mmCIF file of C-alpha atoms and ligand atoms in Angstrom:
data_model
loop_
_atom_site.group_PDB
_atom_site.id
_atom_site.type_symbol
_atom_site.label_atom_id
_atom_site.label_comp_id
_atom_site.label_asym_id
_atom_site.label_seq_id
_atom_site.Cartn_x
_atom_site.Cartn_y
_atom_site.Cartn_z
ATOM 1 C CA MET A 954 -1.862 -24.821 8.254
ATOM 2 C CA GLU A 955 -5.094 -23.071 7.242
ATOM 3 C CA ASN A 956 -5.583 -21.664 10.758
ATOM 4 C CA GLN A 957 -2.227 -19.915 10.682
ATOM 5 C CA PHE A 958 -3.369 -17.843 7.725
ATOM 6 C CA SER A 959 -6.876 -17.196 9.049
ATOM 7 C CA LEU A 960 -7.941 -13.602 9.748
ATOM 8 C CA ALA A 961 -11.257 -14.659 11.332
ATOM 9 C CA GLY A 962 -12.548 -12.093 13.820
ATOM 10 C CA LYS A 963 -9.949 -9.480 12.828
ATOM 11 C CA VAL A 964 -10.743 -5.852 11.977
ATOM 12 C CA ALA A 965 -8.588 -4.611 9.099
ATOM 13 C CA LEU A 966 -8.234 -0.984 7.988
ATOM 14 C CA ILE A 967 -6.822 -0.579 4.478
ATOM 15 C CA THR A 968 -6.264 3.058 3.510
ATOM 16 C CA GLY A 969 -7.122 4.366 0.037
ATOM 17 C CA ALA A 970 -8.749 1.061 -0.856
ATOM 18 C CA SER A 971 -11.666 1.947 -3.176
ATOM 19 C CA TYR A 972 -9.808 0.357 -6.080
ATOM 20 C CA GLY A 973 -6.352 -0.834 -7.157
ATOM 21 C CA ILE A 974 -3.903 -2.596 -4.867
ATOM 22 C CA GLY A 975 -5.764 -1.677 -1.648
ATOM 23 C CA PHE A 976 -9.014 -3.131 -2.984
ATOM 24 C CA ALA A 977 -7.337 -6.418 -3.942
ATOM 25 C CA ILE A 978 -5.698 -6.727 -0.519
ATOM 26 C CA ALA A 979 -8.962 -5.936 1.277
ATOM 27 C CA THR A 980 -10.800 -8.537 -0.803
ATOM 28 C CA ALA A 981 -8.232 -11.179 0.159
ATOM 29 C CA PHE A 982 -8.528 -10.207 3.839
ATOM 30 C CA HIS A 983 -12.302 -10.706 3.621
ATOM 31 C CA LYS A 984 -11.806 -14.155 2.098
ATOM 32 C CA ALA A 985 -9.462 -14.983 4.985
ATOM 33 C CA GLY A 986 -12.196 -13.994 7.472
ATOM 34 C CA ALA A 987 -11.505 -10.337 8.367
ATOM 35 C CA THR A 988 -13.955 -7.455 8.568
ATOM 36 C CA VAL A 989 -12.907 -4.914 5.936
ATOM 37 C CA VAL A 990 -12.730 -1.207 6.716
ATOM 38 C CA PHE A 991 -11.369 1.295 4.201
ATOM 39 C CA ASN A 992 -11.185 5.007 3.660
ATOM 40 C CA ASP A 993 -10.690 7.214 0.677
ATOM 41 C CA ILE A 994 -10.253 10.896 0.199
ATOM 42 C CA LYS A 995 -13.573 11.607 -1.579
ATOM 43 C CA GLN A 996 -17.166 10.491 -0.943
ATOM 44 C CA GLU A 997 -17.604 9.448 -4.632
ATOM 45 C CA LEU A 998 -14.628 7.089 -4.277
ATOM 46 C CA VAL A 999 -15.954 5.617 -1.030
ATOM 47 C CA ASP A 1000 -19.383 5.065 -2.634
ATOM 48 C CA LYS A 1001 -17.755 3.469 -5.688
ATOM 49 C CA GLY A 1002 -15.642 1.299 -3.393
ATOM 50 C CA ILE A 1003 -18.639 0.125 -1.348
ATOM 51 C CA GLU A 1004 -20.425 -0.874 -4.573
ATOM 52 C CA ALA A 1005 -17.321 -2.690 -5.873
ATOM 53 C CA TYR A 1006 -16.992 -4.633 -2.596
ATOM 54 C CA LYS A 1007 -20.720 -5.435 -2.706
ATOM 55 C CA ALA A 1008 -20.243 -6.905 -6.192
ATOM 56 C CA GLU A 1009 -17.658 -9.249 -4.632
ATOM 57 C CA GLY A 1010 -20.133 -10.192 -1.864
ATOM 58 C CA ILE A 1011 -18.313 -8.078 0.740
ATOM 59 C CA ARG A 1012 -19.997 -5.733 3.212
ATOM 60 C CA ALA A 1013 -17.138 -3.260 3.638
ATOM 61 C CA HIS A 1014 -17.193 -0.288 6.008
ATOM 62 C CA GLY A 1015 -16.125 2.788 4.015
ATOM 63 C CA TYR A 1016 -15.254 6.232 5.397
ATOM 64 C CA VAL A 1017 -14.096 9.528 3.941
ATOM 65 C CA CYS A 1018 -10.777 10.596 5.423
ATOM 66 C CA ASP A 1019 -7.681 12.376 4.186
ATOM 67 C CA VAL A 1020 -4.879 10.372 5.781
ATOM 68 C CA THR A 1021 -2.552 13.379 5.835
ATOM 69 C CA ASN A 1022 -4.843 15.157 8.327
ATOM 70 C CA GLU A 1023 -3.995 14.043 11.865
ATOM 71 C CA GLU A 1024 -7.248 15.243 13.453
ATOM 72 C CA ALA A 1025 -9.317 13.569 10.742
ATOM 73 C CA VAL A 1026 -7.391 10.307 11.229
ATOM 74 C CA GLN A 1027 -7.942 10.431 15.007
ATOM 75 C CA ALA A 1028 -11.681 10.937 14.426
ATOM 76 C CA LEU A 1029 -11.714 8.088 11.862
ATOM 77 C CA VAL A 1030 -9.989 5.598 14.174
ATOM 78 C CA ALA A 1031 -12.290 6.544 17.092
ATOM 79 C CA ARG A 1032 -15.325 6.049 14.837
ATOM 80 C CA ILE A 1033 -14.085 2.667 13.579
ATOM 81 C CA GLU A 1034 -13.473 1.522 17.178
ATOM 82 C CA LYS A 1035 -17.055 2.498 18.069
ATOM 83 C CA GLU A 1036 -18.827 1.228 14.951
ATOM 84 C CA VAL A 1037 -16.739 -1.818 13.978
ATOM 85 C CA GLY A 1038 -14.132 -2.626 16.648
ATOM 86 C CA VAL A 1039 -10.507 -2.015 17.573
ATOM 87 C CA ILE A 1040 -8.224 -2.321 14.551
ATOM 88 C CA ASP A 1041 -6.060 -5.488 14.483
ATOM 89 C CA ILE A 1042 -4.540 -4.960 11.031
ATOM 90 C CA LEU A 1043 -3.560 -1.718 9.302
ATOM 91 C CA VAL A 1044 -2.422 -1.498 5.688
ATOM 92 C CA ASN A 1045 -0.931 1.896 4.784
ATOM 93 C CA ASN A 1046 -1.822 1.734 1.096
ATOM 94 C CA ALA A 1047 -3.000 5.251 0.118
ATOM 95 C CA GLY A 1048 -0.349 6.823 -2.049
ATOM 96 C CA ILE A 1049 0.311 9.277 -4.858
ATOM 97 C CA ILE A 1050 3.100 9.816 -7.374
ATOM 98 C CA LYS A 1051 4.215 12.891 -9.326
ATOM 99 C CA ARG A 1052 6.480 12.208 -12.289
ATOM 100 C CA ILE A 1053 8.353 15.501 -12.710
ATOM 101 C CA PRO A 1054 12.083 16.028 -13.356
ATOM 102 C CA MET A 1055 13.605 17.066 -10.030
ATOM 103 C CA VAL A 1056 14.860 20.465 -11.137
ATOM 104 C CA GLU A 1057 11.372 21.336 -12.409
ATOM 105 C CA MET A 1058 9.573 20.121 -9.286
ATOM 106 C CA SER A 1059 8.427 22.746 -6.784
ATOM 107 C CA ALA A 1060 9.096 22.238 -3.084
ATOM 108 C CA ALA A 1061 5.306 22.285 -2.576
ATOM 109 C CA GLU A 1062 4.878 19.345 -4.991
ATOM 110 C CA PHE A 1063 7.708 17.444 -3.312
ATOM 111 C CA ARG A 1064 6.133 18.024 0.112
ATOM 112 C CA GLN A 1065 2.711 16.854 -1.097
ATOM 113 C CA VAL A 1066 4.121 13.462 -2.112
ATOM 114 C CA ILE A 1067 6.047 13.115 1.157
ATOM 115 C CA ASP A 1068 2.884 14.075 3.023
ATOM 116 C CA VAL A 1069 0.709 11.319 1.523
ATOM 117 C CA ASP A 1070 3.342 8.585 1.071
ATOM 118 C CA LEU A 1071 5.386 9.002 4.272
ATOM 119 C CA ASN A 1072 3.797 11.379 6.788
ATOM 120 C CA ALA A 1073 0.367 9.736 6.472
ATOM 121 C CA PRO A 1074 1.605 6.193 7.292
ATOM 122 C CA PHE A 1075 3.261 7.740 10.363
ATOM 123 C CA ILE A 1076 -0.001 9.468 11.359
ATOM 124 C CA VAL A 1077 -2.272 6.449 10.831
ATOM 125 C CA SER A 1078 0.192 4.042 12.497
ATOM 126 C CA LYS A 1079 0.692 6.236 15.588
ATOM 127 C CA THR A 1080 -3.092 6.504 15.927
ATOM 128 C CA VAL A 1081 -3.819 2.750 15.791
ATOM 129 C CA ILE A 1082 -0.818 1.494 17.810
ATOM 130 C CA PRO A 1083 -2.265 2.334 21.280
ATOM 131 C CA GLY A 1084 -5.361 0.182 20.532
ATOM 132 C CA MET A 1085 -3.117 -2.644 19.312
ATOM 133 C CA ILE A 1086 -1.017 -2.448 22.486
ATOM 134 C CA LYS A 1087 -4.193 -2.709 24.612
ATOM 135 C CA LYS A 1088 -5.390 -5.651 22.527
ATOM 136 C CA GLY A 1089 -2.023 -7.413 22.887
ATOM 137 C CA HIS A 1090 -1.319 -7.757 19.175
ATOM 138 C CA GLY A 1091 -1.224 -5.864 15.889
ATOM 139 C CA LYS A 1092 -0.095 -6.051 12.289
ATOM 140 C CA ILE A 1093 0.958 -3.043 10.239
ATOM 141 C CA ILE A 1094 1.764 -3.433 6.547
ATOM 142 C CA ASN A 1095 3.298 -0.485 4.722
ATOM 143 C CA ILE A 1096 3.021 -0.506 0.938
ATOM 144 C CA CYS A 1097 6.537 0.369 -0.158
ATOM 145 C CA SER A 1098 7.875 0.210 -3.730
ATOM 146 C CA MET A 1099 10.756 -0.662 -6.037
ATOM 147 C CA MET A 1100 11.585 2.961 -5.278
ATOM 148 C CA SER A 1101 12.299 1.972 -1.652
ATOM 149 C CA GLU A 1102 15.509 0.534 -3.185
ATOM 150 C CA LEU A 1103 15.983 2.055 -6.639
ATOM 151 C CA GLY A 1104 15.910 5.491 -8.188
ATOM 152 C CA ARG A 1105 14.829 6.579 -11.636
ATOM 153 C CA GLU A 1106 14.224 9.755 -13.608
ATOM 154 C CA THR A 1107 11.310 11.996 -12.465
ATOM 155 C CA VAL A 1108 10.339 10.262 -9.202
ATOM 156 C CA SER A 1109 12.607 11.962 -6.618
ATOM 157 C CA ALA A 1110 9.824 12.744 -4.139
ATOM 158 C CA TYR A 1111 8.221 9.301 -4.469
ATOM 159 C CA ALA A 1112 11.576 7.518 -4.028
ATOM 160 C CA ALA A 1113 12.438 9.686 -1.019
ATOM 161 C CA ALA A 1114 9.037 8.906 0.534
ATOM 162 C CA LYS A 1115 9.086 5.165 -0.182
ATOM 163 C CA GLY A 1116 12.712 4.861 0.992
ATOM 164 C CA GLY A 1117 11.639 6.650 4.176
ATOM 165 C CA LEU A 1118 8.642 4.332 4.503
ATOM 166 C CA LYS A 1119 10.977 1.322 4.501
ATOM 167 C CA MET A 1120 12.857 2.856 7.459
ATOM 168 C CA LEU A 1121 9.622 3.833 9.230
ATOM 169 C CA THR A 1122 8.659 0.151 8.884
ATOM 170 C CA ARG A 1123 11.877 -0.960 10.565
ATOM 171 C CA ASN A 1124 11.486 1.650 13.270
ATOM 172 C CA ILE A 1125 7.910 0.693 14.146
ATOM 173 C CA ALA A 1126 9.075 -2.939 14.337
ATOM 174 C CA SER A 1127 11.950 -1.893 16.609
ATOM 175 C CA GLU A 1128 9.885 0.332 18.870
ATOM 176 C CA TYR A 1129 6.718 -1.765 19.235
ATOM 177 C CA GLY A 1130 7.861 -5.348 18.601
ATOM 178 C CA GLU A 1131 7.849 -5.965 22.353
ATOM 179 C CA PHE A 1132 4.085 -5.319 22.351
ATOM 180 C CA ASN A 1133 3.530 -8.151 19.867
ATOM 181 C CA ILE A 1134 3.119 -5.722 16.986
ATOM 182 C CA GLN A 1135 4.644 -6.769 13.683
ATOM 183 C CA CYS A 1136 5.263 -4.042 11.139
ATOM 184 C CA ASN A 1137 6.387 -5.157 7.695
ATOM 185 C CA GLY A 1138 6.377 -3.747 4.195
ATOM 186 C CA ILE A 1139 5.293 -5.055 0.834
ATOM 187 C CA GLY A 1140 7.344 -3.726 -2.067
ATOM 188 C CA PRO A 1141 5.254 -4.251 -5.196
ATOM 189 C CA GLY A 1142 7.026 -4.337 -8.529
ATOM 190 C CA TYR A 1143 5.319 -2.662 -11.481
ATOM 191 C CA ILE A 1144 1.613 -3.378 -11.045
ATOM 192 C CA ALA A 1145 -1.098 -2.580 -13.592
ATOM 193 C CA THR A 1146 -3.348 -0.048 -11.776
ATOM 194 C CA PRO A 1147 -4.608 3.489 -12.557
ATOM 195 C CA GLN A 1148 -1.405 4.843 -10.935
ATOM 196 C CA THR A 1149 0.769 3.239 -13.634
ATOM 197 C CA ALA A 1150 -1.737 3.556 -16.531
ATOM 198 C CA PRO A 1151 0.173 6.501 -18.105
ATOM 199 C CA LEU A 1152 3.249 4.228 -18.359
ATOM 200 C CA ARG A 1153 1.298 1.595 -20.294
ATOM 201 C CA GLU A 1154 -0.628 3.839 -22.727
ATOM 202 C CA ILE A 1155 -0.782 2.473 -26.276
ATOM 203 C CA GLN A 1156 1.057 4.835 -28.636
ATOM 204 C CA PRO A 1157 -0.690 6.666 -31.526
ATOM 205 C CA ASP A 1158 0.871 4.163 -33.985
ATOM 206 C CA GLY A 1159 -0.606 1.233 -31.986
ATOM 207 C CA SER A 1160 2.735 0.166 -30.473
ATOM 208 C CA ARG A 1161 3.416 -0.382 -26.752
ATOM 209 C CA HIS A 1162 4.564 2.542 -24.600
ATOM 210 C CA PRO A 1163 8.405 2.417 -24.470
ATOM 211 C CA PHE A 1164 8.234 2.263 -20.657
ATOM 212 C CA ASP A 1165 5.872 -0.706 -20.888
ATOM 213 C CA SER A 1166 8.390 -2.617 -23.071
ATOM 214 C CA PHE A 1167 11.209 -1.532 -20.719
ATOM 215 C CA ILE A 1168 9.406 -2.979 -17.662
ATOM 216 C CA ILE A 1169 8.634 -6.258 -19.403
ATOM 217 C CA ALA A 1170 12.318 -6.591 -20.367
ATOM 218 C CA LYS A 1171 13.435 -5.628 -16.824
ATOM 219 C CA THR A 1172 11.128 -8.150 -15.106
ATOM 220 C CA PRO A 1173 12.252 -11.813 -15.129
ATOM 221 C CA ALA A 1174 8.559 -12.794 -15.047
ATOM 222 C CA ALA A 1175 8.257 -10.783 -18.316
ATOM 223 C CA ARG A 1176 4.954 -9.155 -17.366
ATOM 224 C CA TRP A 1177 3.415 -6.423 -15.223
ATOM 225 C CA GLY A 1178 2.102 -7.576 -11.880
ATOM 226 C CA THR A 1179 -1.591 -7.561 -11.042
ATOM 227 C CA PRO A 1180 -3.151 -6.344 -7.770
ATOM 228 C CA GLU A 1181 -4.062 -10.028 -7.151
ATOM 229 C CA ASP A 1182 -0.338 -10.908 -7.077
ATOM 230 C CA LEU A 1183 -0.171 -9.018 -3.764
ATOM 231 C CA GLN A 1184 -3.024 -10.887 -2.064
ATOM 232 C CA GLY A 1185 -1.138 -13.946 -0.757
ATOM 233 C CA PRO A 1186 1.818 -11.912 0.566
ATOM 234 C CA ALA A 1187 -0.577 -9.479 2.299
ATOM 235 C CA VAL A 1188 -2.574 -12.274 3.988
ATOM 236 C CA PHE A 1189 0.710 -13.844 5.135
ATOM 237 C CA LEU A 1190 1.904 -10.569 6.713
ATOM 238 C CA ALA A 1191 -1.499 -9.924 8.309
ATOM 239 C CA SER A 1192 -1.826 -13.393 9.824
ATOM 240 C CA ASP A 1193 -0.293 -15.466 12.620
ATOM 241 C CA ALA A 1194 1.841 -17.192 9.969
ATOM 242 C CA SER A 1195 4.175 -14.160 10.156
ATOM 243 C CA ASN A 1196 4.252 -13.634 13.932
ATOM 244 C CA PHE A 1197 8.084 -13.707 14.069
ATOM 245 C CA VAL A 1198 8.571 -11.672 10.867
ATOM 246 C CA ASN A 1199 9.181 -8.052 11.822
ATOM 247 C CA GLY A 1200 10.735 -5.046 10.086
ATOM 248 C CA HIS A 1201 10.977 -6.911 6.787
ATOM 249 C CA VAL A 1202 10.072 -5.641 3.323
ATOM 250 C CA LEU A 1203 8.715 -8.427 1.141
ATOM 251 C CA TYR A 1204 9.342 -7.486 -2.483
ATOM 252 C CA VAL A 1205 6.681 -8.887 -4.798
ATOM 253 C CA ASP A 1206 8.247 -7.824 -8.055
ATOM 254 C CA GLY A 1207 8.487 -10.792 -10.426
ATOM 255 C CA GLY A 1208 12.242 -10.738 -9.763
ATOM 256 C CA ILE A 1209 13.103 -7.128 -10.741
ATOM 257 C CA LEU A 1210 15.417 -6.494 -7.787
ATOM 258 C CA ALA A 1211 17.324 -9.729 -8.420
ATOM 259 C CA TYR A 1212 18.002 -8.962 -12.074
ATOM 260 C CA ILE A 1213 20.757 -6.926 -13.702
ATOM 261 C CA GLY A 1214 18.758 -6.661 -16.939
ATOM 262 C CA LYS A 1215 18.771 -8.354 -20.363
ATOM 263 C CA GLN A 1216 22.164 -9.005 -21.927
ATOM 264 C CA PRO A 1217 22.757 -7.143 -25.175
ATOM 265 C CA LYS A 1218 22.422 -9.551 -28.125
HETATM 266 P P1 LIG B 435 -3.967 4.088 -6.965
HETATM 267 O O1 LIG B 435 -4.607 3.206 -8.003
HETATM 268 O O2 LIG B 435 -3.604 5.476 -7.339
HETATM 269 O O3 LIG B 435 -4.758 4.074 -5.567
HETATM 270 C C1 LIG B 435 -4.326 4.814 -4.441
HETATM 271 C C2 LIG B 435 -5.517 5.220 -3.627
HETATM 272 O O4 LIG B 435 -5.118 6.079 -2.531
HETATM 273 C C3 LIG B 435 -6.543 6.014 -4.440
HETATM 274 O O5 LIG B 435 -7.833 5.549 -4.149
HETATM 275 C C4 LIG B 435 -6.321 7.423 -3.940
HETATM 276 O O6 LIG B 435 -7.395 8.287 -4.121
HETATM 277 C C5 LIG B 435 -6.019 7.175 -2.478
HETATM 278 N N1 LIG B 435 -5.444 8.357 -1.837
HETATM 279 C C6 LIG B 435 -4.515 9.204 -2.343
HETATM 280 N N2 LIG B 435 -4.259 10.194 -1.465
HETATM 281 C C7 LIG B 435 -5.027 9.953 -0.373
HETATM 282 C C8 LIG B 435 -5.207 10.613 0.870
HETATM 283 N N3 LIG B 435 -4.544 11.743 1.176
HETATM 284 N N4 LIG B 435 -6.082 10.105 1.769
HETATM 285 C C9 LIG B 435 -6.776 8.983 1.466
HETATM 286 N N5 LIG B 435 -6.661 8.304 0.316
HETATM 287 C C10 LIG B 435 -5.789 8.789 -0.598
HETATM 288 O O7 LIG B 435 -2.656 3.376 -6.539
HETATM 289 P P2 LIG B 435 -2.214 1.845 -6.542
HETATM 290 O O8 LIG B 435 -1.403 1.637 -7.764
HETATM 291 O O9 LIG B 435 -3.340 0.920 -6.206
HETATM 292 O O10 LIG B 435 -1.207 1.960 -5.339
HETATM 293 C C11 LIG B 435 -1.516 1.704 -3.983
HETATM 294 C C12 LIG B 435 -0.231 1.833 -3.198
HETATM 295 O O11 LIG B 435 0.751 0.967 -3.758
HETATM 296 C C13 LIG B 435 0.393 3.235 -3.243
HETATM 297 O O12 LIG B 435 0.989 3.511 -2.003
HETATM 298 C C14 LIG B 435 1.442 3.105 -4.329
HETATM 299 O O13 LIG B 435 2.480 4.042 -4.181
HETATM 300 C C15 LIG B 435 1.920 1.704 -4.076
HETATM 301 N N6 LIG B 435 2.600 1.052 -5.191
HETATM 302 C C16 LIG B 435 2.002 0.964 -6.425
HETATM 303 C C17 LIG B 435 2.675 0.278 -7.441
HETATM 304 C C18 LIG B 435 2.127 0.127 -8.822
HETATM 305 O O14 LIG B 435 2.888 -0.302 -9.703
HETATM 306 N N7 LIG B 435 0.855 0.420 -9.068
HETATM 307 C C19 LIG B 435 3.911 -0.280 -7.186
HETATM 308 C C20 LIG B 435 4.480 -0.131 -5.921
HETATM 309 C C21 LIG B 435 3.805 0.531 -4.938
HETATM 310 P P3 LIG B 435 -7.430 9.236 -5.473
HETATM 311 O O15 LIG B 435 -7.890 8.343 -6.567
HETATM 312 O O16 LIG B 435 -8.346 10.330 -5.146
HETATM 313 O O17 LIG B 435 -6.004 9.736 -5.693
HETATM 314 C C1 LIG B 436 7.139 4.847 -11.683
HETATM 315 C C2 LIG B 436 6.103 3.958 -11.069
HETATM 316 C C3 LIG B 436 6.583 3.301 -9.813
HETATM 317 C C4 LIG B 436 5.631 2.220 -9.361
HETATM 318 C C5 LIG B 436 5.987 1.425 -8.191
HETATM 319 C C6 LIG B 436 7.189 0.564 -8.400
HETATM 320 O O1 LIG B 436 6.773 5.900 -12.198
HETATM 321 O O2 LIG B 436 8.313 4.445 -11.702
HETATM 322 O O3 LIG B 436 4.872 4.557 -10.908
HETATM 323 O O4 LIG B 436 7.175 4.084 -8.911
HETATM 324 O O5 LIG B 436 4.343 2.668 -9.235
HETATM 325 O O6 LIG B 436 6.003 2.122 -6.991
HETATM 326 O O7 LIG B 436 7.339 -0.302 -7.356
#
């Protein structure tokens, strides 16, 4: 079985992976044998990322690139092909969120979220797919969300983007499945990273943030997820073990989507 999950000899690009979920996935890919390539939007983040990988014993290739910029992405992919090799595995991980009530959100803010969370996965995927077709295989993993399925107050742009990303996932699978490219999503539940830190902030009186208690009550596992919880699912979707899995979103949510919520006492 081990061979089915091996990523030996594979080149994996994980976007926005200096820390957080992307970093954990990249680390797992390294342990499964892949060469890790990542980008981030600022040089300081790339430098910090390279150091963090080094501390884990990983020689990662880090590049500065804003994934919303098509020309910059084309230059990045060309450079990776020259310096590291043709990309076998892409994880569209870079993402942002703006928590603003919809009627107070400007169209510019809405567009910015759509640009990073939906347009960028389109741009990076369309740029790596030709190399994957030539190579005869490819794996694309889009990091979706609970908000690919559910709505909530203040996250209209994020939910619209992540819902769209689920459909982009199915469309890439539909359009390029015949070239032995599998495109799947991972839908993380609520994961403790800097992105969700404001939702877990300890209150001035020392109590938990109300949203923190709400998530624990809403999650059958009764805890927040960790970036490490996503490692096994990501290796599965990047490896030969998932060669006939295409257009699927694997929710890694401690059971949130299965659960109606706690009964009133
Ligand atoms: P994070 O801690 O905020 O990390 C996201 C990374 O993407 C950051 O390094 C960020 O850089 C980078 N980035 C943002 N815009 C970029 C751009 N235009 N070009 C290149 N890099 C860019 O987030 P995370 O919690 O690890 O989340 C990773 C992914 O999982 C996101 O797509 C997120 O929506 C998704 N997700 C998260 C959770 C959760 O509970 N944490 C749950 C479901 C899905 P900066 O630091 O400069 O912004
Ligand atoms: C929020 C959260 C979420 C999560 C995640 C859930 O404000 O509701 O930030 O959207 O980060 O995407 O899967």
